[in-house]
């Protein structure tokens, strides 16, 4: 028997992450659901605040933005691709793994899933 009290969810049209709907309406990143956009913003907020003062942190933020953009094409490609890692996975591991390490792993996995050529040793 279905559970009528189950929390509602939404599937991001870009990365396929299944998330609880974000409270309140607001603009979404093109190609992403509002809840996925909010999770990305919240996850990267601290790094974005540090980026102006630290070139290394700024590079991690650029890497995260590029990875998110790759998973959320405009227009959305229809059915989400089968991504092995999304921002939801990054956010889930924040309490045990450094965010910069998580972003690097996320980026490498997304590039592999997309079949993108690697231009830099950092992505190997």
Short mmCIF file of N, CA and C in Angstrom, two decimals, residues 14-16 67 70-71 80-87 89 104-118 123:
data_model
loop_
_atom_site.label_atom_id
_atom_site.label_comp_id
_atom_site.label_asym_id
_atom_site.label_seq_id
_atom_site.Cartn_x
_atom_site.Cartn_y
_atom_site.Cartn_z
N UNK A 14 18.04 18.33 -15.23
CA UNK A 14 19.41 18.30 -15.74
C UNK A 14 20.20 17.11 -15.24
N UNK A 15 20.33 17.00 -13.93
CA UNK A 15 21.20 15.96 -13.37
C UNK A 15 20.45 14.73 -12.89
N UNK A 16 19.13 14.83 -12.76
CA UNK A 16 18.35 13.69 -12.32
C UNK A 16 18.30 13.48 -10.82
N UNK A 67 31.15 22.33 -13.70
CA UNK A 67 30.59 20.99 -13.55
C UNK A 67 29.07 21.06 -13.48
N UNK A 70 27.65 21.76 -16.90
CA UNK A 70 27.71 20.58 -17.76
C UNK A 70 26.55 19.63 -17.48
N UNK A 71 26.18 19.49 -16.21
CA UNK A 71 25.08 18.60 -15.85
C UNK A 71 23.71 19.23 -16.08
N UNK A 80 16.76 13.16 -17.91
CA UNK A 80 18.10 13.34 -17.34
C UNK A 80 19.04 12.21 -17.74
N UNK A 81 20.28 12.55 -17.93
CA UNK A 81 21.30 11.53 -18.18
C UNK A 81 21.53 10.74 -16.91
N UNK A 82 22.18 9.64 -17.06
CA UNK A 82 22.52 8.81 -15.90
C UNK A 82 23.87 9.26 -15.35
N UNK A 83 23.85 10.30 -14.55
CA UNK A 83 25.06 10.81 -13.92
C UNK A 83 25.34 9.98 -12.68
N UNK A 84 26.59 9.59 -12.48
CA UNK A 84 26.95 8.83 -11.29
C UNK A 84 27.05 9.71 -10.06
N UNK A 85 27.33 10.99 -10.24
CA UNK A 85 27.50 11.91 -9.12
C UNK A 85 26.82 13.23 -9.46
N UNK A 86 26.10 13.79 -8.49
CA UNK A 86 25.44 15.09 -8.67
C UNK A 86 25.79 15.97 -7.47
N UNK A 87 25.29 17.19 -7.49
CA UNK A 87 25.52 18.09 -6.36
C UNK A 87 24.91 17.51 -5.09
N UNK A 89 25.08 14.42 -4.15
CA UNK A 89 26.10 13.54 -3.57
C UNK A 89 27.21 14.35 -2.90
N UNK A 104 36.40 18.19 -6.92
CA UNK A 104 37.32 17.56 -7.87
C UNK A 104 36.85 16.18 -8.31
N UNK A 105 36.39 15.39 -7.37
CA UNK A 105 35.88 14.06 -7.68
C UNK A 105 34.61 14.15 -8.53
N UNK A 106 33.73 15.06 -8.16
CA UNK A 106 32.49 15.28 -8.92
C UNK A 106 32.84 15.66 -10.35
N UNK A 107 33.75 16.60 -10.52
CA UNK A 107 34.15 17.06 -11.86
C UNK A 107 34.70 15.91 -12.69
N UNK A 108 35.62 15.14 -12.13
CA UNK A 108 36.20 14.02 -12.88
C UNK A 108 35.13 13.01 -13.30
N UNK A 109 34.23 12.70 -12.40
CA UNK A 109 33.18 11.72 -12.69
C UNK A 109 32.24 12.25 -13.78
N UNK A 110 31.86 13.51 -13.70
CA UNK A 110 30.97 14.10 -14.70
C UNK A 110 31.66 14.12 -16.06
N UNK A 111 32.93 14.47 -16.10
CA UNK A 111 33.64 14.46 -17.38
C UNK A 111 33.70 13.05 -17.96
N UNK A 112 33.92 12.06 -17.12
CA UNK A 112 33.92 10.68 -17.60
C UNK A 112 32.53 10.29 -18.11
N UNK A 113 31.49 10.63 -17.35
CA UNK A 113 30.13 10.30 -17.77
C UNK A 113 29.76 10.99 -19.08
N UNK A 114 30.24 12.20 -19.27
CA UNK A 114 29.93 12.96 -20.48
C UNK A 114 30.80 12.55 -21.66
N UNK A 115 31.86 11.81 -21.37
CA UNK A 115 32.78 11.42 -22.45
C UNK A 115 33.63 12.56 -22.93
N UNK A 116 33.77 13.59 -22.10
CA UNK A 116 34.55 14.77 -22.48
C UNK A 116 36.04 14.46 -22.46
N UNK A 117 36.76 14.97 -23.42
CA UNK A 117 38.22 14.78 -23.38
C UNK A 117 38.81 15.55 -22.21
N UNK A 118 39.82 15.00 -21.63
CA UNK A 118 40.48 15.66 -20.50
C UNK A 118 41.61 16.51 -21.03
N UNK A 123 42.28 16.51 -13.98
CA UNK A 123 41.04 15.76 -14.18
C UNK A 123 41.29 14.28 -14.43
#
